Amino acid sequence: MPYGRWVRTRTAWQAMAQRPLGFLVSAWPWRALAYLLSGVVLGALTIGVLAAVVAVGVVSLIFLIGALVLLAVAFSGLAVARVERWRLRLVDTDATPDPHRPPPAPGLRAWLRTRLAEPATWRELAFTFVLLTALCWLDVLVLSFAFVLPWFCITAPADDPSAWPWAVLGVLLLLTWPYTITSWAGARAALTRTILAPRDAELGDRLTEVNRSRARLVGAFAAEQARIERDLHDGAQQRLVSLSMALGLMRLDVPPGSPLHDRLGEAQEQLSLALTELRDLVYGLNPRVLADNGLVAAIAENASRFPIPVTVDVRLATRLPQPVELAAYYVVTEAMANIAKHSRATSAHIAGRHHADVLTLQITDNGVGGADPSGGSGMTGLADRVGVLDGRLRVSSPPGGPTLIHVEIPCPFG
């Protein structure tokens, strides 16, 4: 089973952190180019429209309607910000929520009053000012550096053959355009998100509800897990034990060596195997050593049964919250299962620390590497489990190895 799709490239800068060939053949350089080109177009249109509106407003002041026209300039940031949030998806796939809240009543007056009172309105107007005075011009400058300047350098020998070194320089500059364009696109997107993203106070009840939903999800999963464990332990397991005892008593009443005696023995043996698998299933749902002794002991116990040598260096000052321990334990056990099945490793290492309110785990092996994050597997579910706790799971697995899985889970004490 290949490693799962638990690392997703979400931003232009993350794309640049990939292997160079993988980045160059991906769509990210072209997406960054489209982002900057559309930024130039947006800036030019905004300058033209606002210049016309301001001119009309100043002229119409003598008719006492110019103030209303000029008021429209104050709301220009709303339209510009909406387009910017849409364009931002080109280089940052995470959506940027709209910070505005709906008016408390229908009608233009309530809408105007709400928008004028919102800090987001004035923040978006400030962003529009930054766009017109700096960002769109920087877009032009970067695009010119990436394409126009190399073009002049490459064509320089046409008039003066002795200027051939400029042509070489132009070719080198042109080859670097994916990195030049993507670097600025990533920086521009980060600045745009910083200004246009809603603040916590603006998210208000929505943010609270998301957090509560996550808490409910984790709590419901733990409760359902405990219920299944209890039902298996008190129900099916007890009946199978009673059946095994009944078969044993029946076997005592049958002459030894007879065909029926042997068949009862085989049935009892199969029942014992079923009981063993059932106990493994119960313990796998919520390992008893994890519940009784914590994450460190559970990882050590799991590593002791691993088919290849594993060194464990997990040091925690105290027990962690149950959801964190469960998520960390399942990530480790699934990663170890992948190592045993696919890595061809001869040794593995597990390290864990808790610093600055973050639990960090690292699972490494000396196998052949080459884990393909795009293959899809159950590890995606583990990444989702870590994500529920606001954590993240990353992997490094170049061909030839080694493979490193790095997990971070926020876990404040107290």
Short mmCIF file of C-alpha atoms in Angstrom, two decimals:
data_model
loop_
_atom_site.label_atom_id
_atom_site.label_comp_id
_atom_site.label_asym_id
_atom_site.label_seq_id
_atom_site.Cartn_x
_atom_site.Cartn_y
_atom_site.Cartn_z
CA MET A 1 0.00 0.00 0.00
CA PRO A 2 1.53 3.32 -0.94
CA TYR A 3 1.62 6.15 1.48
CA GLY A 4 -1.49 8.24 1.33
CA ARG A 5 -2.35 11.57 -0.13
CA TRP A 6 -1.87 13.41 3.12
CA VAL A 7 0.31 16.22 1.78
CA ARG A 8 -1.46 18.63 -0.52
CA THR A 9 0.11 21.55 -2.30
CA ARG A 10 -2.11 24.47 -1.45
CA THR A 11 -0.01 27.53 -2.20
CA ALA A 12 2.48 28.69 -4.77
CA TRP A 13 5.25 28.74 -2.19
CA GLN A 14 4.52 25.15 -1.18
CA ALA A 15 4.75 24.21 -4.86
CA MET A 16 8.20 25.78 -5.07
CA ALA A 17 9.33 23.59 -2.17
CA GLN A 18 8.74 20.50 -4.33
CA ARG A 19 11.47 18.85 -6.35
CA PRO A 20 12.55 21.27 -9.12
CA LEU A 21 11.41 19.05 -11.99
CA GLY A 22 8.08 18.35 -10.34
CA PHE A 23 7.49 22.07 -9.87
CA LEU A 24 8.50 23.01 -13.41
CA VAL A 25 6.16 20.48 -15.04
CA SER A 26 3.27 21.36 -12.75
CA ALA A 27 0.59 23.95 -13.42
CA TRP A 28 1.77 26.22 -10.60
CA PRO A 29 4.10 28.47 -12.70
CA TRP A 30 1.28 29.04 -15.17
CA ARG A 31 -1.19 29.71 -12.40
CA ALA A 32 1.21 32.25 -10.91
CA LEU A 33 1.61 33.86 -14.35
CA ALA A 34 -2.17 34.08 -14.75
CA TYR A 35 -2.39 35.61 -11.27
CA LEU A 36 0.05 38.39 -12.08
CA LEU A 37 -1.36 39.10 -15.55
CA SER A 38 -4.89 39.33 -14.21
CA GLY A 39 -3.53 41.59 -11.43
CA VAL A 40 -2.22 44.01 -14.05
CA VAL A 41 -5.57 43.96 -15.84
CA LEU A 42 -7.46 44.48 -12.58
CA GLY A 43 -5.21 47.37 -11.60
CA ALA A 44 -5.61 49.09 -14.98
CA LEU A 45 -9.40 48.70 -14.94
CA THR A 46 -9.64 49.96 -11.37
CA ILE A 47 -7.52 53.01 -12.14
CA GLY A 48 -9.65 53.83 -15.16
CA VAL A 49 -12.99 53.34 -13.42
CA LEU A 50 -12.03 55.23 -10.26
CA ALA A 51 -10.55 58.12 -12.25
CA ALA A 52 -13.81 58.44 -14.19
CA VAL A 53 -15.95 58.22 -11.04
CA VAL A 54 -13.86 60.84 -9.21
CA ALA A 55 -14.00 63.19 -12.20
CA VAL A 56 -17.77 62.82 -12.50
CA GLY A 57 -18.19 63.30 -8.76
CA VAL A 58 -16.11 66.50 -8.65
CA VAL A 59 -17.92 67.97 -11.65
CA SER A 60 -21.35 67.07 -10.30
CA LEU A 61 -20.69 68.60 -6.89
CA ILE A 62 -22.26 71.79 -8.17
CA PHE A 63 -25.47 69.80 -8.71
CA LEU A 64 -25.34 68.47 -5.12
CA ILE A 65 -25.19 64.88 -6.28
CA GLY A 66 -21.42 64.72 -6.47
CA ALA A 67 -21.20 63.64 -2.82
CA LEU A 68 -23.18 60.50 -3.62
CA VAL A 69 -20.96 59.75 -6.58
CA LEU A 70 -17.85 60.22 -4.46
CA LEU A 71 -19.37 57.97 -1.81
CA ALA A 72 -19.23 55.20 -4.37
CA VAL A 73 -15.45 55.49 -4.29
CA ALA A 74 -15.51 54.48 -0.63
CA PHE A 75 -17.31 51.27 -1.60
CA SER A 76 -15.05 50.48 -4.52
CA GLY A 77 -12.96 48.36 -2.20
CA LEU A 78 -15.83 45.87 -1.85
CA ALA A 79 -15.83 45.01 -5.53
CA VAL A 80 -12.04 44.99 -5.81
CA ALA A 81 -11.73 42.74 -2.75
CA ARG A 82 -14.29 40.31 -4.09
CA VAL A 83 -12.36 39.94 -7.34
CA GLU A 84 -9.10 39.61 -5.41
CA ARG A 85 -10.49 36.79 -3.25
CA TRP A 86 -11.58 34.99 -6.39
CA ARG A 87 -8.20 35.50 -8.08
CA LEU A 88 -6.36 34.40 -4.96
CA ARG A 89 -7.49 30.81 -5.59
CA LEU A 90 -5.05 30.70 -8.50
CA VAL A 91 -2.05 30.59 -6.13
CA ASP A 92 -3.69 29.77 -2.79
CA THR A 93 -6.34 27.07 -2.93
CA ASP A 94 -7.69 27.78 0.55
CA ALA A 95 -10.78 29.94 0.32
CA THR A 96 -10.68 33.39 1.88
CA PRO A 97 -14.01 33.95 3.71
CA ASP A 98 -15.98 37.10 3.17
CA PRO A 99 -15.61 39.25 6.32
CA HIS A 100 -18.87 41.14 5.81
CA ARG A 101 -21.99 40.31 7.74
CA PRO A 102 -25.51 40.62 6.33
CA PRO A 103 -27.42 43.83 7.13
CA PRO A 104 -29.83 43.52 10.06
CA ALA A 105 -32.73 44.77 7.90
CA PRO A 106 -33.57 44.90 4.20
CA GLY A 107 -33.08 48.10 2.23
CA LEU A 108 -30.30 50.35 1.01
CA ARG A 109 -30.11 52.41 4.21
CA ALA A 110 -29.43 49.37 6.42
CA TRP A 111 -26.87 48.08 3.93
CA LEU A 112 -25.03 51.43 3.85
CA ARG A 113 -25.09 51.75 7.62
CA THR A 114 -23.74 48.22 8.08
CA ARG A 115 -20.98 48.55 5.53
CA LEU A 116 -19.82 51.96 6.74
CA ALA A 117 -19.56 50.62 10.30
CA GLU A 118 -17.50 47.57 9.37
CA PRO A 119 -13.69 47.76 9.65
CA ALA A 120 -13.51 45.32 6.72
CA THR A 121 -14.95 47.96 4.37
CA TRP A 122 -12.18 50.41 5.15
CA ARG A 123 -9.56 47.67 5.13
CA GLU A 124 -10.64 46.72 1.63
CA LEU A 125 -10.51 50.36 0.56
CA ALA A 126 -6.96 50.54 1.90
CA PHE A 127 -6.10 47.41 -0.06
CA THR A 128 -7.47 49.05 -3.20
CA PHE A 129 -5.19 52.02 -2.58
CA VAL A 130 -2.21 49.65 -2.14
CA LEU A 131 -3.21 47.82 -5.31
CA LEU A 132 -3.33 50.99 -7.39
CA THR A 133 -0.16 52.57 -6.01
CA ALA A 134 2.11 49.57 -5.60
CA LEU A 135 0.93 46.04 -6.29
CA CYS A 136 -0.13 46.34 -9.93
CA TRP A 137 3.04 48.29 -10.73
CA LEU A 138 5.16 45.65 -9.03
CA ASP A 139 3.31 43.04 -11.13
CA VAL A 140 4.35 44.93 -14.24
CA LEU A 141 7.92 45.22 -12.97
CA VAL A 142 8.24 41.49 -12.19
CA LEU A 143 6.67 40.46 -15.50
CA SER A 144 9.02 42.79 -17.33
CA PHE A 145 12.02 41.38 -15.49
CA ALA A 146 10.91 37.82 -16.31
CA PHE A 147 10.09 38.30 -20.01
CA VAL A 148 10.78 41.77 -21.47
CA LEU A 149 14.32 42.18 -20.15
CA PRO A 150 15.41 38.71 -21.37
CA TRP A 151 13.89 39.50 -24.74
CA PHE A 152 16.01 42.67 -25.13
CA CYS A 153 19.09 40.77 -24.00
CA ILE A 154 18.50 37.91 -26.43
CA THR A 155 17.92 40.24 -29.40
CA ALA A 156 20.92 42.49 -28.59
CA PRO A 157 23.37 40.58 -30.89
CA ALA A 158 21.09 41.28 -33.85
CA ASP A 159 22.48 44.84 -33.99
CA ASP A 160 25.90 44.18 -32.47
CA PRO A 161 27.30 40.62 -32.76
CA SER A 162 29.88 41.39 -30.06
CA ALA A 163 27.00 41.62 -27.57
CA TRP A 164 26.46 37.83 -27.59
CA PRO A 165 27.12 37.56 -23.81
CA TRP A 166 23.92 39.54 -23.33
CA ALA A 167 22.07 36.87 -25.28
CA VAL A 168 23.41 34.19 -22.94
CA LEU A 169 22.33 36.27 -19.96
CA GLY A 170 18.90 36.74 -21.52
CA VAL A 171 18.43 33.00 -22.00
CA LEU A 172 19.41 32.34 -18.39
CA LEU A 173 16.98 34.99 -17.15
CA LEU A 174 14.20 33.58 -19.30
CA LEU A 175 14.76 30.04 -17.97
CA THR A 176 14.24 31.26 -14.43
CA TRP A 177 10.83 32.83 -15.08
CA PRO A 178 8.84 30.09 -13.26
CA TYR A 179 10.67 30.84 -10.03
CA THR A 180 10.66 34.62 -10.52
CA ILE A 181 6.94 34.74 -11.25
CA THR A 182 5.93 32.23 -8.59
CA SER A 183 8.04 33.87 -5.89
CA TRP A 184 6.36 37.24 -6.31
CA ALA A 185 2.93 35.65 -6.79
CA GLY A 186 3.32 33.83 -3.48
CA ALA A 187 4.42 36.99 -1.68
CA ARG A 188 1.60 39.01 -3.23
CA ALA A 189 -0.94 36.35 -2.28
CA ALA A 190 0.30 36.25 1.32
CA LEU A 191 -0.01 40.04 1.60
CA THR A 192 -3.46 39.97 0.02
CA ARG A 193 -4.68 37.26 2.39
CA THR A 194 -3.27 39.15 5.39
CA ILE A 195 -5.26 42.27 4.50
CA LEU A 196 -8.47 40.73 3.17
CA ALA A 197 -8.91 37.71 5.43
CA PRO A 198 -11.50 38.20 8.17
CA ARG A 199 -10.32 38.77 11.71
CA ASP A 200 -11.45 36.47 14.52
CA ALA A 201 -13.94 39.06 15.75
CA GLU A 202 -15.46 39.25 12.26
CA LEU A 203 -15.83 35.47 12.05
CA GLY A 204 -17.68 35.58 15.36
CA ASP A 205 -20.22 32.82 15.77
CA ARG A 206 -19.04 30.95 12.68
CA LEU A 207 -15.59 30.38 14.18
CA THR A 208 -17.06 29.28 17.50
CA GLU A 209 -19.38 26.87 15.75
CA VAL A 210 -16.56 25.30 13.76
CA ASN A 211 -14.54 24.72 16.90
CA ARG A 212 -17.52 23.22 18.65
CA SER A 213 -18.21 20.99 15.67
CA ARG A 214 -14.69 19.67 15.81
CA ALA A 215 -14.99 19.03 19.52
CA ARG A 216 -18.27 17.21 18.96
CA LEU A 217 -16.70 15.12 16.20
CA VAL A 218 -13.81 14.02 18.39
CA GLY A 219 -16.07 13.35 21.36
CA ALA A 220 -18.59 11.38 19.31
CA PHE A 221 -15.85 9.23 17.80
CA ALA A 222 -14.40 8.39 21.22
CA ALA A 223 -17.84 7.57 22.64
CA GLU A 224 -18.71 5.30 19.70
CA GLN A 225 -15.36 3.57 19.99
CA ALA A 226 -15.92 2.89 23.68
CA ARG A 227 -19.42 1.55 23.00
CA ILE A 228 -18.18 -0.90 20.33
CA GLU A 229 -15.39 -2.05 22.62
CA ARG A 230 -17.82 -2.61 25.51
CA ASP A 231 -20.33 -4.49 23.35
CA LEU A 232 -17.69 -6.79 21.91
CA HIS A 233 -16.15 -7.45 25.31
CA ASP A 234 -19.39 -8.06 27.23
CA GLY A 235 -21.44 -9.65 24.44
CA ALA A 236 -19.85 -11.62 21.62
CA GLN A 237 -16.65 -12.43 23.49
CA GLN A 238 -18.45 -13.87 26.53
CA ARG A 239 -20.71 -16.03 24.34
CA LEU A 240 -17.74 -17.42 22.45
CA VAL A 241 -16.03 -18.29 25.74
CA SER A 242 -19.18 -20.11 26.91
CA LEU A 243 -19.36 -22.00 23.61
CA SER A 244 -15.73 -23.05 23.90
CA MET A 245 -16.36 -24.39 27.41
CA ALA A 246 -19.43 -26.31 26.16
CA LEU A 247 -17.42 -27.90 23.37
CA GLY A 248 -14.76 -28.91 25.88
CA LEU A 249 -17.35 -30.59 28.11
CA MET A 250 -18.86 -32.40 25.11
CA ARG A 251 -15.43 -33.60 24.11
CA LEU A 252 -14.96 -35.18 27.53
CA ASP A 253 -18.06 -37.32 26.94
CA VAL A 254 -16.78 -38.67 23.61
CA PRO A 255 -14.33 -41.60 23.44
CA PRO A 256 -10.80 -40.32 22.73
CA GLY A 257 -9.59 -41.09 19.21
CA SER A 258 -13.07 -41.25 17.71
CA PRO A 259 -13.89 -39.08 14.62
CA LEU A 260 -16.34 -36.98 16.68
CA HIS A 261 -13.71 -36.35 19.36
CA ASP A 262 -11.29 -35.06 16.72
CA ARG A 263 -13.90 -32.82 15.05
CA LEU A 264 -14.85 -31.32 18.41
CA GLY A 265 -11.17 -30.62 19.02
CA GLU A 266 -10.86 -28.86 15.68
CA ALA A 267 -13.97 -26.79 16.39
CA GLN A 268 -12.58 -25.78 19.78
CA GLU A 269 -9.28 -24.80 18.19
CA GLN A 270 -11.00 -22.64 15.56
CA LEU A 271 -13.05 -21.03 18.29
CA SER A 272 -9.87 -20.18 20.20
CA LEU A 273 -8.48 -18.50 17.10
CA ALA A 274 -11.69 -16.51 16.68
CA LEU A 275 -11.45 -15.39 20.30
CA THR A 276 -7.85 -14.29 19.79
CA GLU A 277 -8.76 -12.24 16.71
CA LEU A 278 -11.69 -10.72 18.57
CA ARG A 279 -9.46 -9.70 21.47
CA ASP A 280 -7.00 -8.15 19.00
CA LEU A 281 -9.88 -6.26 17.43
CA VAL A 282 -11.06 -4.98 20.81
CA TYR A 283 -7.58 -3.93 21.85
CA GLY A 284 -7.01 -2.41 18.41
CA LEU A 285 -10.01 -0.14 18.84
CA ASN A 286 -8.66 1.29 22.03
CA PRO A 287 -5.47 -0.44 23.16
CA ARG A 288 -5.60 -1.19 26.85
CA VAL A 289 -1.98 -0.23 27.35
CA LEU A 290 -2.77 3.16 25.81
CA ALA A 291 -5.76 3.69 28.06
CA ASP A 292 -3.92 2.48 31.18
CA ASN A 293 -0.35 3.70 30.72
CA GLY A 294 -0.39 6.38 28.05
CA LEU A 295 1.14 7.05 24.67
CA VAL A 296 4.77 6.29 25.49
CA ALA A 297 4.01 2.81 26.82
CA ALA A 298 1.62 2.05 23.95
CA ILE A 299 4.17 2.99 21.29
CA ALA A 300 6.86 0.97 23.05
CA GLU A 301 4.54 -2.04 23.33
CA ASN A 302 3.65 -1.80 19.65
CA ALA A 303 7.30 -1.47 18.64
CA SER A 304 8.25 -4.54 20.69
CA ARG A 305 6.01 -6.66 18.42
CA PHE A 306 7.34 -5.13 15.20
CA PRO A 307 9.10 -7.53 12.77
CA ILE A 308 12.14 -5.25 12.27
CA PRO A 309 14.26 -3.47 14.93
CA VAL A 310 12.68 -0.22 16.11
CA THR A 311 14.24 2.32 18.45
CA VAL A 312 11.75 4.39 20.43
CA ASP A 313 12.69 7.80 21.81
CA VAL A 314 9.39 9.31 22.94
CA ARG A 315 9.63 11.52 26.01
CA LEU A 316 6.57 13.18 27.48
CA ALA A 317 6.37 14.89 30.84
CA THR A 318 2.84 13.66 31.57
CA ARG A 319 -0.25 12.09 30.03
CA LEU A 320 -1.79 13.91 27.09
CA PRO A 321 -5.52 14.42 26.41
CA GLN A 322 -7.19 11.25 25.15
CA PRO A 323 -7.98 12.54 21.61
CA VAL A 324 -4.34 13.54 21.15
CA GLU A 325 -3.05 10.19 22.42
CA LEU A 326 -5.43 8.25 20.17
CA ALA A 327 -4.58 10.27 17.06
CA ALA A 328 -0.84 10.02 17.72
CA TYR A 329 -1.04 6.29 18.43
CA TYR A 330 -2.94 5.50 15.24
CA VAL A 331 -0.59 7.60 13.13
CA VAL A 332 2.40 5.72 14.54
CA THR A 333 0.86 2.26 14.16
CA GLU A 334 -0.30 2.92 10.58
CA ALA A 335 3.06 4.36 9.62
CA MET A 336 4.79 1.32 11.12
CA ALA A 337 2.44 -0.98 9.20
CA ASN A 338 3.40 0.80 5.98
CA ILE A 339 7.08 0.40 6.80
CA ALA A 340 6.65 -3.33 7.35
CA LYS A 341 4.71 -3.86 4.13
CA HIS A 342 6.39 -1.57 1.60
CA SER A 343 9.61 0.08 2.69
CA ARG A 344 11.98 -2.94 2.72
CA ALA A 345 13.63 -1.21 5.69
CA THR A 346 15.93 -2.99 8.13
CA SER A 347 15.41 -0.53 10.97
CA ALA A 348 13.08 2.23 12.05
CA HIS A 349 13.09 5.01 14.60
CA ILE A 350 10.26 6.76 16.46
CA ALA A 351 10.86 10.04 18.27
CA GLY A 352 8.40 12.22 20.12
CA ARG A 353 8.53 15.39 22.19
CA HIS A 354 6.14 17.94 23.62
CA HIS A 355 7.43 21.48 23.37
CA ALA A 356 5.70 24.84 23.25
CA ASP A 357 2.22 23.26 23.46
CA VAL A 358 2.83 21.10 20.37
CA LEU A 359 3.26 17.31 20.30
CA THR A 360 5.81 16.40 17.63
CA LEU A 361 6.32 12.86 16.34
CA GLN A 362 8.81 11.65 13.77
CA ILE A 363 8.81 8.15 12.25
CA THR A 364 11.80 7.32 10.06
CA ASP A 365 13.03 4.21 8.30
CA ASN A 366 16.03 3.29 6.16
CA GLY A 367 13.95 1.76 3.39
CA VAL A 368 13.83 2.42 -0.33
CA GLY A 369 11.65 5.53 -0.06
CA GLY A 370 9.65 6.64 -3.07
CA ALA A 371 6.35 6.86 -1.21
CA ASP A 372 3.86 8.47 -3.58
CA PRO A 373 1.58 10.95 -1.80
CA SER A 374 -0.79 10.91 -4.79
CA GLY A 375 -1.47 7.19 -4.52
CA GLY A 376 -4.24 7.48 -1.99
CA SER A 377 -4.54 5.16 1.02
CA GLY A 378 -5.87 4.90 4.56
CA MET A 379 -3.18 7.34 5.64
CA THR A 380 -5.38 10.08 4.26
CA GLY A 381 -7.80 9.27 7.03
CA LEU A 382 -5.00 9.57 9.57
CA ALA A 383 -4.07 12.95 8.16
CA ASP A 384 -7.72 13.93 8.51
CA ARG A 385 -7.70 12.67 12.11
CA VAL A 386 -4.68 14.87 12.83
CA GLY A 387 -6.36 17.72 10.96
CA VAL A 388 -9.41 17.49 13.21
CA LEU A 389 -7.10 18.41 16.07
CA ASP A 390 -5.66 21.33 14.05
CA GLY A 391 -2.49 19.33 13.49
CA ARG A 392 -0.63 18.47 10.33
CA LEU A 393 1.16 15.45 8.89
CA ARG A 394 4.02 15.77 6.41
CA VAL A 395 6.19 13.22 4.66
CA SER A 396 9.57 13.19 2.95
CA SER A 397 10.34 10.08 0.93
CA PRO A 398 12.75 10.59 -1.97
CA PRO A 399 13.56 7.57 -4.18
CA GLY A 400 16.22 5.54 -2.44
CA GLY A 401 15.07 6.68 0.96
CA PRO A 402 15.02 7.39 3.76
CA THR A 403 11.37 8.10 4.57
CA LEU A 404 10.40 10.59 7.27
CA ILE A 405 6.89 11.21 8.57
CA HIS A 406 6.56 14.33 10.68
CA VAL A 407 3.45 14.96 12.78
CA GLU A 408 2.56 18.07 14.76
CA ILE A 409 -0.53 18.23 17.00
CA PRO A 410 -1.36 21.29 19.10
CA CYS A 411 -1.64 20.12 22.69
CA PRO A 412 -1.63 22.77 25.42
CA PHE A 413 -1.26 21.50 28.96
CA GLY A 414 -3.51 22.72 31.67
#
